[in-house]
mmCIF file of C-alpha atoms in Angstrom:
data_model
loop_
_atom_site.group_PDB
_atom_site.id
_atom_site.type_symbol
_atom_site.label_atom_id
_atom_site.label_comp_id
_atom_site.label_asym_id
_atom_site.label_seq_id
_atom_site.Cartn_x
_atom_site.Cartn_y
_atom_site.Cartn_z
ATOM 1 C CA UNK A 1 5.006 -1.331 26.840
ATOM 2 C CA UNK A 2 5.947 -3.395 29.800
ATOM 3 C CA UNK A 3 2.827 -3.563 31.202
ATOM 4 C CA UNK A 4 1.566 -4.655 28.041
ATOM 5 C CA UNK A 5 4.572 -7.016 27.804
ATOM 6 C CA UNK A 6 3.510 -8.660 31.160
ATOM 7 C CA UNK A 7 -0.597 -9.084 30.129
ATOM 8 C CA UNK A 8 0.885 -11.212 27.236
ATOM 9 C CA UNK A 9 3.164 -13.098 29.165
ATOM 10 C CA UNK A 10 0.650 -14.173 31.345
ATOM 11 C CA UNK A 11 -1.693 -14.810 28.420
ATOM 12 C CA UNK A 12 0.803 -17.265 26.601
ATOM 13 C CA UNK A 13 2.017 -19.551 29.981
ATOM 14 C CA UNK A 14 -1.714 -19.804 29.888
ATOM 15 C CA UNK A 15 -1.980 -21.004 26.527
ATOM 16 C CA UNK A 16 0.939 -23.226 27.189
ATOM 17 C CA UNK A 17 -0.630 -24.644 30.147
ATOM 18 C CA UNK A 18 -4.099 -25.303 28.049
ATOM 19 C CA UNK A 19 -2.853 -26.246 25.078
ATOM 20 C CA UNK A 20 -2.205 -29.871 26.365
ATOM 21 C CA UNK A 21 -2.718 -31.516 23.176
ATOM 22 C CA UNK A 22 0.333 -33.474 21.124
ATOM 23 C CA UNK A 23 3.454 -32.342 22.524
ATOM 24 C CA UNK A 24 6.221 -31.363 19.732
ATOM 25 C CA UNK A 25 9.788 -30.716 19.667
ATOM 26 C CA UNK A 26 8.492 -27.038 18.586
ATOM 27 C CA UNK A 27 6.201 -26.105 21.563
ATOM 28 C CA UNK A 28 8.205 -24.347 23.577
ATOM 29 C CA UNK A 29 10.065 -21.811 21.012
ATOM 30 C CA UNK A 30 6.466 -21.587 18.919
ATOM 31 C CA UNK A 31 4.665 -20.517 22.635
ATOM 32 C CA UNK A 32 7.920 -18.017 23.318
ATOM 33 C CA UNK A 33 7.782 -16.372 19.848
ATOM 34 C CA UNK A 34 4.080 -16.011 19.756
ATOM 35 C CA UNK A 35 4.408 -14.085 23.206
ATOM 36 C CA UNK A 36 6.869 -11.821 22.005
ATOM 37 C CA UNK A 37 4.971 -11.234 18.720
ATOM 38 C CA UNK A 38 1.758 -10.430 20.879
ATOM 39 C CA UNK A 39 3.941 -7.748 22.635
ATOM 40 C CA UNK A 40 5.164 -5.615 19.643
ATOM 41 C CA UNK A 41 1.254 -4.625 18.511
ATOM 42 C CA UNK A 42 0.485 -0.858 19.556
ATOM 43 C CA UNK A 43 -2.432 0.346 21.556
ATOM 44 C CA UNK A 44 -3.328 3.141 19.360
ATOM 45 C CA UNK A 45 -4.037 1.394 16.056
ATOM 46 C CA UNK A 46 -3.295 -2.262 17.016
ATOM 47 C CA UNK A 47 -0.720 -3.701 14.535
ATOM 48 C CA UNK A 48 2.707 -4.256 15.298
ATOM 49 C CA UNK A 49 5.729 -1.983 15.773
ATOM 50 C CA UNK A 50 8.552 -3.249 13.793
ATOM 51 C CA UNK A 51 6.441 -4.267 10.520
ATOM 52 C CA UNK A 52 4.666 -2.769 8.086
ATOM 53 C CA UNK A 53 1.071 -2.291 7.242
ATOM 54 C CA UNK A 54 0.486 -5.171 4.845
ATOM 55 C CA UNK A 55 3.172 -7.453 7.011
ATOM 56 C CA UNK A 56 0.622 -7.178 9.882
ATOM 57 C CA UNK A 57 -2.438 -8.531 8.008
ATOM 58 C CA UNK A 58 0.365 -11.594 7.804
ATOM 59 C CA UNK A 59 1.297 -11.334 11.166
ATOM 60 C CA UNK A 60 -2.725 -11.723 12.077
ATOM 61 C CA UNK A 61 -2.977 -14.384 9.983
ATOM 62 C CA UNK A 62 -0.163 -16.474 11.503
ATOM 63 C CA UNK A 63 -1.550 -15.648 15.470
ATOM 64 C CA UNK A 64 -4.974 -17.268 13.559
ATOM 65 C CA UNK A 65 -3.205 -20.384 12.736
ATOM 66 C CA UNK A 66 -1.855 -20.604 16.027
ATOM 67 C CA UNK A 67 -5.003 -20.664 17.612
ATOM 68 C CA UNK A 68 -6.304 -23.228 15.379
ATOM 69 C CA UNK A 69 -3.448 -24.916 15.821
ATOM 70 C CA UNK A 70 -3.303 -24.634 18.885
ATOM 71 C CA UNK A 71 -6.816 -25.085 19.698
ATOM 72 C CA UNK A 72 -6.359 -21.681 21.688
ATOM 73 C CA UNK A 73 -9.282 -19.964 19.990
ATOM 74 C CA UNK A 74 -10.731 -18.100 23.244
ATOM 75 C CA UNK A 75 -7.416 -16.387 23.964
ATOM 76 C CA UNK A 76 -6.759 -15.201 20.649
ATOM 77 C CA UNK A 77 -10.574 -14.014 19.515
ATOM 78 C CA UNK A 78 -9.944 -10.388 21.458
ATOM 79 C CA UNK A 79 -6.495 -9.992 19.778
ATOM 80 C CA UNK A 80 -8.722 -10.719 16.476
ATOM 81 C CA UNK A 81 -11.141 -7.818 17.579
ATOM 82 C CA UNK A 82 -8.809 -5.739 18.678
ATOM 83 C CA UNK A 83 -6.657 -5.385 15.642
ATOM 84 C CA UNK A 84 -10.390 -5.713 13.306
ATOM 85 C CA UNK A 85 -11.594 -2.576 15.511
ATOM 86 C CA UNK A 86 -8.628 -0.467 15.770
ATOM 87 C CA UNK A 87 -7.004 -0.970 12.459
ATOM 88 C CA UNK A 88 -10.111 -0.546 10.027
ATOM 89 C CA UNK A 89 -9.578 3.278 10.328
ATOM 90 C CA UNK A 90 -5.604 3.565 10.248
ATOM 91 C CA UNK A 91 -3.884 6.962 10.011
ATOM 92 C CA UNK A 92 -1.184 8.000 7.378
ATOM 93 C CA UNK A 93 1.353 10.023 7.971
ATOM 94 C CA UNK A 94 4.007 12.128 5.822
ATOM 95 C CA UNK A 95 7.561 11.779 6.152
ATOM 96 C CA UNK A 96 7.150 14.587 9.077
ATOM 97 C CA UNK A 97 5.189 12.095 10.988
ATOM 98 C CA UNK A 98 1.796 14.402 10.666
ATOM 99 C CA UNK A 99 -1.711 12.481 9.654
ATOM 100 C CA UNK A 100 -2.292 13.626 6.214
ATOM 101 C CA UNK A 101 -5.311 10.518 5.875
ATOM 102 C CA UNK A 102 -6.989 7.391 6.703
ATOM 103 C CA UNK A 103 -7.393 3.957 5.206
ATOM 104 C CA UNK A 104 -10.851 2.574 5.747
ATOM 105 C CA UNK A 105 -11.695 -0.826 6.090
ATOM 106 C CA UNK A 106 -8.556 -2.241 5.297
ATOM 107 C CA UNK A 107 -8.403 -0.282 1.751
ATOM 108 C CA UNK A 108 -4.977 1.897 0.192
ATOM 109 C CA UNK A 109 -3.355 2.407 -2.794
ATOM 110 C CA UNK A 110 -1.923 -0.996 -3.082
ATOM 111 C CA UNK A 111 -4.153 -3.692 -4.487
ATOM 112 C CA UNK A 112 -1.854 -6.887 -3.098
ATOM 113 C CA UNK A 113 -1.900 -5.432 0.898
ATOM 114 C CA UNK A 114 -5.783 -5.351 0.304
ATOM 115 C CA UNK A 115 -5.605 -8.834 -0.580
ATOM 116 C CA UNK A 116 -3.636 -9.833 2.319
ATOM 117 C CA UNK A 117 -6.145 -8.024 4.581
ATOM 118 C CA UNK A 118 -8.883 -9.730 2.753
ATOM 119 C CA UNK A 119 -7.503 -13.133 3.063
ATOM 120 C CA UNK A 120 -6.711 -12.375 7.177
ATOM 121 C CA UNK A 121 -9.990 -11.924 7.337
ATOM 122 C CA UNK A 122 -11.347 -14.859 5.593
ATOM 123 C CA UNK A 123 -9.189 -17.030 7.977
ATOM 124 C CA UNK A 124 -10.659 -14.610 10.946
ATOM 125 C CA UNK A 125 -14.366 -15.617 9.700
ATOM 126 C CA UNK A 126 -13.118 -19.349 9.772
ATOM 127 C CA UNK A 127 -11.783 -19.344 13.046
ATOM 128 C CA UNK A 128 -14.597 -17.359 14.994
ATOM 129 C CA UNK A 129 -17.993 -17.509 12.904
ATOM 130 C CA UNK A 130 -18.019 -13.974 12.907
ATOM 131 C CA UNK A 131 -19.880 -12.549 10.227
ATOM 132 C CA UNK A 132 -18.217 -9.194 10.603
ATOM 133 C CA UNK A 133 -14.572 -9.953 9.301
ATOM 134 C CA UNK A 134 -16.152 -12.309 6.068
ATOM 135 C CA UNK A 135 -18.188 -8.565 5.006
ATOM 136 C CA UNK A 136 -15.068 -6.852 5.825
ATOM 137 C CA UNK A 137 -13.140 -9.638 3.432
ATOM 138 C CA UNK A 138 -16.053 -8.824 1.005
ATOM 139 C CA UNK A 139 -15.572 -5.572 1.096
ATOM 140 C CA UNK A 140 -12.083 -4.872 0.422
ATOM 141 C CA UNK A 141 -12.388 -7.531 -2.627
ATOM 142 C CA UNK A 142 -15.209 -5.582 -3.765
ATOM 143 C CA UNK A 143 -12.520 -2.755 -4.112
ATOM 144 C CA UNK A 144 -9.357 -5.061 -5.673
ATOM 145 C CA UNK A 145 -11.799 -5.828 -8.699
ATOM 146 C CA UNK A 146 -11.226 -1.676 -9.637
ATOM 147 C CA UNK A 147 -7.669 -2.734 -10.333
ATOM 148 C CA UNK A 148 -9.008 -5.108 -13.397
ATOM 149 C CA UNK A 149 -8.446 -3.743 -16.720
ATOM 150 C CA UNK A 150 -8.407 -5.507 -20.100
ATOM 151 C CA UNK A 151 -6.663 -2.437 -21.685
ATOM 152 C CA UNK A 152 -3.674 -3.181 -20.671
ATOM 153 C CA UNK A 153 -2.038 -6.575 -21.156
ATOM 154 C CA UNK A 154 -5.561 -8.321 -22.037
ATOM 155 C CA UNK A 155 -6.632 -8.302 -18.386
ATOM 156 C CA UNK A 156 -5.419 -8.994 -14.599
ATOM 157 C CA UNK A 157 -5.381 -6.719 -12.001
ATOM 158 C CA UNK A 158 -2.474 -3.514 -11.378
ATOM 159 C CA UNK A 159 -0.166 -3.944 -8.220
ATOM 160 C CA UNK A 160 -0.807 -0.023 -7.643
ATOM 161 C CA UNK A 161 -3.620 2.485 -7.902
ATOM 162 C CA UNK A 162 -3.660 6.502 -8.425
ATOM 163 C CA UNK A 163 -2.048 5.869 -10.830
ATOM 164 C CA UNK A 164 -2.059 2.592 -11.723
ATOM 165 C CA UNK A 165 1.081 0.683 -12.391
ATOM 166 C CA UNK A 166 2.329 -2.809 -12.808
ATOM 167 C CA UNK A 167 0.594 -5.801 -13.275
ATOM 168 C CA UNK A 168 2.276 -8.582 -11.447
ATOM 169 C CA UNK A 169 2.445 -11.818 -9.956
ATOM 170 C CA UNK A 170 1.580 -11.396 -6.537
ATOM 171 C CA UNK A 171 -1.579 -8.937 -6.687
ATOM 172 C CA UNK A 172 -3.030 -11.261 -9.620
ATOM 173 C CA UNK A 173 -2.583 -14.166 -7.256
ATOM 174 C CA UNK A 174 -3.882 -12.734 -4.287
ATOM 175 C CA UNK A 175 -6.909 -11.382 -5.875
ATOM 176 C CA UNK A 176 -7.619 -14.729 -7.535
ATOM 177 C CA UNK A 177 -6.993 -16.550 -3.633
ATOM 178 C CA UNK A 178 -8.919 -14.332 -2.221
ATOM 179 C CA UNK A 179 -12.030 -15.002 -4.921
ATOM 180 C CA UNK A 180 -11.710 -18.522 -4.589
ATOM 181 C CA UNK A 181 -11.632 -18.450 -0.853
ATOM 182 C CA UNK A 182 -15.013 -15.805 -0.717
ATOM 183 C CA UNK A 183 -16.349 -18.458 -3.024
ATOM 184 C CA UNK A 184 -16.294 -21.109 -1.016
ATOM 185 C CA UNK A 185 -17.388 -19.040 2.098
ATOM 186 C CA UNK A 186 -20.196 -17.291 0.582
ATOM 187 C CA UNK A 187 -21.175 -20.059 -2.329
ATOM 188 C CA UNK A 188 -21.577 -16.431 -4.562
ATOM 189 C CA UNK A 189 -21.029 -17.397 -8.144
ATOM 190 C CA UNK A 190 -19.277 -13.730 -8.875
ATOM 191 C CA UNK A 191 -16.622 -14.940 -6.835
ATOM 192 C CA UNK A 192 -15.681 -18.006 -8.446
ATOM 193 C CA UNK A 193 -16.383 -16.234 -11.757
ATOM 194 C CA UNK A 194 -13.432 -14.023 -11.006
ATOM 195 C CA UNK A 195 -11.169 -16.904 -10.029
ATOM 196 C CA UNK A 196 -11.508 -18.323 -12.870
ATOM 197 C CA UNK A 197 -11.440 -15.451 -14.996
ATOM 198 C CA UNK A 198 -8.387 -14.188 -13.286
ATOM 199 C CA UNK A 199 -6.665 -17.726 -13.381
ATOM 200 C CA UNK A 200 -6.597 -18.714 -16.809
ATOM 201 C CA UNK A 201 -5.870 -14.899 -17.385
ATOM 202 C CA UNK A 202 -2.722 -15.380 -15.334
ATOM 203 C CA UNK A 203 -1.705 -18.357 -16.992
ATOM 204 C CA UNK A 204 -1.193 -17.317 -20.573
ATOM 205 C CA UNK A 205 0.837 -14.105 -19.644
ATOM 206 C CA UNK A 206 4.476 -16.122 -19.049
ATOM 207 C CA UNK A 207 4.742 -14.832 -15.297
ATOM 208 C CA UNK A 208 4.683 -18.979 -14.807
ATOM 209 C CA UNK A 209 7.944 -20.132 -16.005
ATOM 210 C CA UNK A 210 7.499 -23.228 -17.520
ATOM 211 C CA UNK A 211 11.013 -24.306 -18.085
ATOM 212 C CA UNK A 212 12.251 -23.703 -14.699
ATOM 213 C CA UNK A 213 8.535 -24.561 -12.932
ATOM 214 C CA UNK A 214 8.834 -20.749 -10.852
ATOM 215 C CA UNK A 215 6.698 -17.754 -10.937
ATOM 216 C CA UNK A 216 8.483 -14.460 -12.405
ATOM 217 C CA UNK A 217 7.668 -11.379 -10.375
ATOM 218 C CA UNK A 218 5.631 -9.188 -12.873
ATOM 219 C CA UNK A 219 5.201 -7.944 -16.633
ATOM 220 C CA UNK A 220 7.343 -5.667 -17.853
ATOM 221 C CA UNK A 221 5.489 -2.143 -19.972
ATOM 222 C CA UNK A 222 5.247 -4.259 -23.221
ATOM 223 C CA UNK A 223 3.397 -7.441 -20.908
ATOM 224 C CA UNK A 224 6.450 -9.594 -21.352
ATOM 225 C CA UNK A 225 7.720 -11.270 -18.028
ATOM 226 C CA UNK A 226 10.295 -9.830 -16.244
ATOM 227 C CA UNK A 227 12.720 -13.006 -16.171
ATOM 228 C CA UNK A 228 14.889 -13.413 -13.223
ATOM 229 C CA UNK A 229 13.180 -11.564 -10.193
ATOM 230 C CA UNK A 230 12.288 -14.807 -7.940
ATOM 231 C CA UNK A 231 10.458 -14.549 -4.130
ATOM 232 C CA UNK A 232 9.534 -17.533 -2.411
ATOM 233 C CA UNK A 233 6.167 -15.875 -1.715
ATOM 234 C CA UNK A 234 5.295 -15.521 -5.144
ATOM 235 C CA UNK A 235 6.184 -19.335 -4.915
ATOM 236 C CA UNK A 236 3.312 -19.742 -2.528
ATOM 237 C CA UNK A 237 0.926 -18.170 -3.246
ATOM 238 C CA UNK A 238 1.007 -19.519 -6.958
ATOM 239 C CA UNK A 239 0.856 -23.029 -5.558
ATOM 240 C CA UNK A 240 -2.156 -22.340 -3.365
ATOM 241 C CA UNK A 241 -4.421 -20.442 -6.397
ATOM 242 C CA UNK A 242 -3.213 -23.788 -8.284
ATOM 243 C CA UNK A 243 -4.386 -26.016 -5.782
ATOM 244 C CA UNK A 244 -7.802 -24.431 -5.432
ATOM 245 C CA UNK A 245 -8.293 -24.582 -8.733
ATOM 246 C CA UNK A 246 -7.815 -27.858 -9.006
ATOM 247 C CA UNK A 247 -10.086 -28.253 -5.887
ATOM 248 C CA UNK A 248 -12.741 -26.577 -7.422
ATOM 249 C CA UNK A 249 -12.499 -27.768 -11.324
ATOM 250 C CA UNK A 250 -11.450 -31.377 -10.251
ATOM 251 C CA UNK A 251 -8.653 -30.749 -13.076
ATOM 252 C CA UNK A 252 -5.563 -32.638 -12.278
ATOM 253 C CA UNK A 253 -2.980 -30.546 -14.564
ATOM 254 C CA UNK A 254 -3.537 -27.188 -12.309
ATOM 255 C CA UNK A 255 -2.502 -29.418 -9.223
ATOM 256 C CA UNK A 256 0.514 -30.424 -11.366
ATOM 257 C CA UNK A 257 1.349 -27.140 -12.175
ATOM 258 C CA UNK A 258 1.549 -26.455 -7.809
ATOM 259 C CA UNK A 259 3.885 -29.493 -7.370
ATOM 260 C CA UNK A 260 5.865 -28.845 -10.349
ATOM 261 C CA UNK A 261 6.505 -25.377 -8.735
ATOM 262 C CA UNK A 262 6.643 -26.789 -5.108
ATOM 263 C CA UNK A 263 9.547 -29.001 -5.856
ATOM 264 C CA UNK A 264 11.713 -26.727 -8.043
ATOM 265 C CA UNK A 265 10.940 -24.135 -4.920
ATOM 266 C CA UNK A 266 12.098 -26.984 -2.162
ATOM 267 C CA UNK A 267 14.723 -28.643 -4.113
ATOM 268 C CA UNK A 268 16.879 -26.590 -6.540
ATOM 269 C CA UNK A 269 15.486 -23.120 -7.161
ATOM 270 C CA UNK A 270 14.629 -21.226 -3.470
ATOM 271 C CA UNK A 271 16.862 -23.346 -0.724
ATOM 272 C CA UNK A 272 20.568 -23.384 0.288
ATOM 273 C CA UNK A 273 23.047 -26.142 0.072
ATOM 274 C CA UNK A 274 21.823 -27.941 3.444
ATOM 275 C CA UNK A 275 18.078 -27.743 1.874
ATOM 276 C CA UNK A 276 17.178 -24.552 3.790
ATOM 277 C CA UNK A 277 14.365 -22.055 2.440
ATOM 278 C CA UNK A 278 16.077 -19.169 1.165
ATOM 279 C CA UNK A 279 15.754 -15.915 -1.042
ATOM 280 C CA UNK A 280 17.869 -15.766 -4.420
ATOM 281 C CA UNK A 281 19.348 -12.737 -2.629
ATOM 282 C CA UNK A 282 20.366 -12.905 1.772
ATOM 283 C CA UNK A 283 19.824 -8.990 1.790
ATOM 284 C CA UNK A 284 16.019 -9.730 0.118
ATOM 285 C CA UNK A 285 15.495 -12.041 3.509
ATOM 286 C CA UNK A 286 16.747 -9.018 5.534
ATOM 287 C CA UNK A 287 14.673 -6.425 3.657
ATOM 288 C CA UNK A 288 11.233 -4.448 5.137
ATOM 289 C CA UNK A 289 9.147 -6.591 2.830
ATOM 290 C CA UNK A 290 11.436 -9.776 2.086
ATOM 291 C CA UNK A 291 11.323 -10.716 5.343
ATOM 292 C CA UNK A 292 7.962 -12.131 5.420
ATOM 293 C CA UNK A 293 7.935 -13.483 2.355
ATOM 294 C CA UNK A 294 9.513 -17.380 3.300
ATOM 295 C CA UNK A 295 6.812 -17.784 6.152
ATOM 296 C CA UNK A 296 4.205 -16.844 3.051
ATOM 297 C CA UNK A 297 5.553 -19.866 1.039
ATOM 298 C CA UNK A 298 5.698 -22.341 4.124
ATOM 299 C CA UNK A 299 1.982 -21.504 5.289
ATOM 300 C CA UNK A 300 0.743 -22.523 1.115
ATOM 301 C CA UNK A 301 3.000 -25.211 1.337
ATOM 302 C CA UNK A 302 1.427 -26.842 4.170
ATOM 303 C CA UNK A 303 -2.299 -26.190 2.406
ATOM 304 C CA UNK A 304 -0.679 -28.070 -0.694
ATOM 305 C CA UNK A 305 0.381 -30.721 2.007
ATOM 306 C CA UNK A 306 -3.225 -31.159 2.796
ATOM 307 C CA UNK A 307 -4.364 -30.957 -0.767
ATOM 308 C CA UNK A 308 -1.802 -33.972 -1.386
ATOM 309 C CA UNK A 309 -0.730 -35.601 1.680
ATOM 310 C CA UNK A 310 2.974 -35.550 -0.470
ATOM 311 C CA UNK A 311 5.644 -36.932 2.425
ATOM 312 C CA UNK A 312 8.234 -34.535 0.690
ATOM 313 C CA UNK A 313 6.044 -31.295 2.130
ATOM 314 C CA UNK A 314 6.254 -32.696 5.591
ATOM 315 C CA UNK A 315 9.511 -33.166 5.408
ATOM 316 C CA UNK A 316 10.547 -30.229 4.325
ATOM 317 C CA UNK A 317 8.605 -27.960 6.694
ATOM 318 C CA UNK A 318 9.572 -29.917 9.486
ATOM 319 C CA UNK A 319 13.409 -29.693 8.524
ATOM 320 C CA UNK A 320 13.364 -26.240 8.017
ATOM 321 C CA UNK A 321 11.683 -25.763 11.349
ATOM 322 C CA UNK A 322 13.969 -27.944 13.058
ATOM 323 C CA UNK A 323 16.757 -25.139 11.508
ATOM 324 C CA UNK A 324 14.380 -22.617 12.896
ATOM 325 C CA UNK A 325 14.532 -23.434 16.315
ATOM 326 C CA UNK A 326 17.880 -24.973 16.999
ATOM 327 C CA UNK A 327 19.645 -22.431 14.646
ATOM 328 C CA UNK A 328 17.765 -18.861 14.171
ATOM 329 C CA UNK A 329 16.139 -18.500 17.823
ATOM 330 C CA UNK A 330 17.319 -15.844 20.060
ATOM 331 C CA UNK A 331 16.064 -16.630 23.925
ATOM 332 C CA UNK A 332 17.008 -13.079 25.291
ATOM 333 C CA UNK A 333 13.982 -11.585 23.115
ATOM 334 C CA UNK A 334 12.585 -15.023 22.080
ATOM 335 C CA UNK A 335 11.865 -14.342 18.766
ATOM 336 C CA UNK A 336 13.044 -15.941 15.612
ATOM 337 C CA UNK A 337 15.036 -14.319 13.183
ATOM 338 C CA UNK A 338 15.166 -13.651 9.033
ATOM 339 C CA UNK A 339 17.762 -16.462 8.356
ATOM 340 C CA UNK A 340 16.292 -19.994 8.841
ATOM 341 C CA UNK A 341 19.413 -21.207 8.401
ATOM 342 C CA UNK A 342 21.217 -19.007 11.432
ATOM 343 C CA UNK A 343 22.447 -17.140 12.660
ATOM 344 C CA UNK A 344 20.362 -15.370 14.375
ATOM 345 C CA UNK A 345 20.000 -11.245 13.224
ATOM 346 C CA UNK A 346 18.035 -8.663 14.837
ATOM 347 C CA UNK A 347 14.843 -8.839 16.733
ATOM 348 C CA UNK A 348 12.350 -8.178 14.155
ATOM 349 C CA UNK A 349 8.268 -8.851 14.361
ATOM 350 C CA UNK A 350 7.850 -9.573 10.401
ATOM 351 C CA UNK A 351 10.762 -11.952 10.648
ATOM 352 C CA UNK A 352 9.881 -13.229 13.526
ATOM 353 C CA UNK A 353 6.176 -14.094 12.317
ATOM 354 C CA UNK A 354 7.484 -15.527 9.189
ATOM 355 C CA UNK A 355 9.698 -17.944 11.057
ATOM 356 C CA UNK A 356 7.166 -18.372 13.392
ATOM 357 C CA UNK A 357 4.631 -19.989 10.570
ATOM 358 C CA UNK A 358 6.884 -22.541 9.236
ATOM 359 C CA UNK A 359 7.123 -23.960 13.088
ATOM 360 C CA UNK A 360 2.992 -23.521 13.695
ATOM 361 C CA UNK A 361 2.935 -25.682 10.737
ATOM 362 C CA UNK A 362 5.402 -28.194 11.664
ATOM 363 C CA UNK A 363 3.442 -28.744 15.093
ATOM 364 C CA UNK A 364 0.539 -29.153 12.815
ATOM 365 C CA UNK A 365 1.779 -32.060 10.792
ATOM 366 C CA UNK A 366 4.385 -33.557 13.045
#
């Protein structure tokens, strides 16, 4: 570990030193965080210690928007390979900590961590023009579409396979992001033809709460929403299928629907009394999953931003970065905690990530 701590060291002074575009008040703290991120990932399957398996297809995703933030591509295309070559065949163990199997190619029994790998992937393809991680993307959508069934609710996709169980908000709007954003890779018409089948699927079902503009986690057994049960990722993620489709259908009520949803998330429904991103519940932010979930909603946020060019956006990511690093940075392990609003809790490299996004994308639009 500390030799490995010391190779990224070196490799992050060096992408402070060549980074030498627009200097922001986040630099510093964004360079420091994504070195200690870098030195959590294990040797032996190459995602990170600390975080779970469908939090490090998120933490990949935010060391990819660092580089093309950045503009630090060359450094961070081995970390890329690395985690593409070692991770594809990942072992499973029981609670005795013996191997009982492998996930291939990015694939397990959950149908939303397949869509986060997918979409890592996606942005992977963007970033590098390797054809590799776009099949791989390909490949583990090819799988979420055996989570479909129109037995059960009239459609949409389960959360869970053998058996399958729940259909919900975030593995319906994963597996429609991740068909828009093949789609406009590939330019394959079965991928836009599940988007679209998937969105207006998702839209009649009631897990978008139209009175309070926020997205309800899931349907209950008798396909009703399950009122109450708010995440800011759900948030996000709603507000980037929303924008796409609006991107792609040139329909201006579906990028209604993403603002509407935006500002009840920013203003009233998902932030503390100072205008902080929050969970509905502190111990959610603290949890093994809730953790990552505001850096989720910041990182859609900022693609809405670009959809809209809306001053609020900026605004808000900035302020809550500004939180970030003044208020919920810790410089003896320079990492960023699961409070943006401070104080600081335990070293953590899923909260540390998800921090770690909403300041990547306030250097982005400072």
């Amino acid at each position: 570990m500390m030799k490995k701590y010391f190779v990224a060291t070196a490799m992050v002074l060096l992408l402070s030193a060549c980074g030498g575009h627009k200097h922001t008040p986040f630099d510093t703290k964004m360079h420091a965080s994504l070195e200690r991120s870098l030195t959590w990932r294990t040797d032996s399957t190459g995602i990170w210690e600390t975080a779970g398996w469908w939090n490090s297809a998120n933490l990949l995703t935010a060391v990819i928007r660092y580089a093309e933030v950045t503009k630090n591509k060359k450094e961070i295309v081995p970390v890329i390979e690395d985690v593409y070559n070692k991770a594809k065949h990942y072992p499973i163990a029981d609670s005795t900590g013996t191997v009982v199997r492998y996930c291939d190619n990015f694939i397990n029994d959950y149908y939303d961590d397949e869509g986060w790998w997918a979409l890592a992937w996606i942005n992977a393809f963007r970033l590098t023009n390797d054809k590799k991680y776009l099949n791989m993307a390909e490949t583990i959508f090819e799988d979420m579409t055996t989570g479909w069934s129109d037995d059960t609710c009239g459609g949409g996709s389960f959360w869970k396979k053998n058996p399958l169980e729940y259909k919900n908000s975030i593995a319906n709007n994963l597996f429609a992001l991740t068909a828009i954003r093949l789609y406009n890779e590939t330019g394959k018409q079965q991928y836009a033809d599940w988007f679209k089948k998937e969105v207006n699927w998702y839209l009649q079902t009631g897990m978008y709460n139209t009175e309070i503009h926020q997205i309800e986690d899931g349907l209950t057994k008798d396909c009703t929403p399950n009122r109450g049960s708010h995440y800011t990722y759900n948030q996000g993620v709603a507000i980037a299928v929303l924008a796409e489709m609006y991107l792609h259908s040139h329909d201006k009520k579906y990028l209604n629907m993403a603002e509407k949803i935006a500002q009840a998330t920013i203003t009233k429904e998902m932030v503390n009394e100072e205008g902080i991103l929050c969970e509905m519940n502190p111990q959610v932010a603290k949890s093994r999953d809730g953790v990552q979930f505001k850096g989720i909603f910041i990182r859609h946020l900022g693609f809405l931003y670009k959809v809209t060019n809306n001053p609020i956006y900026k605004e808000f990511i900035i302020k809550n970065a500004e939180s970030i690093i003044s208020r919920n940075y810790d410089p003896q392990t320079m990492s960023f905690g699961c409070y943006w609003y401070g104080p600081f809790q335990e070293a953590n490299a899923a909260a540390n990530s998800s921090a770690l996004e909403c300041v990547i994308e306030a250097k982005a639009i400072y």
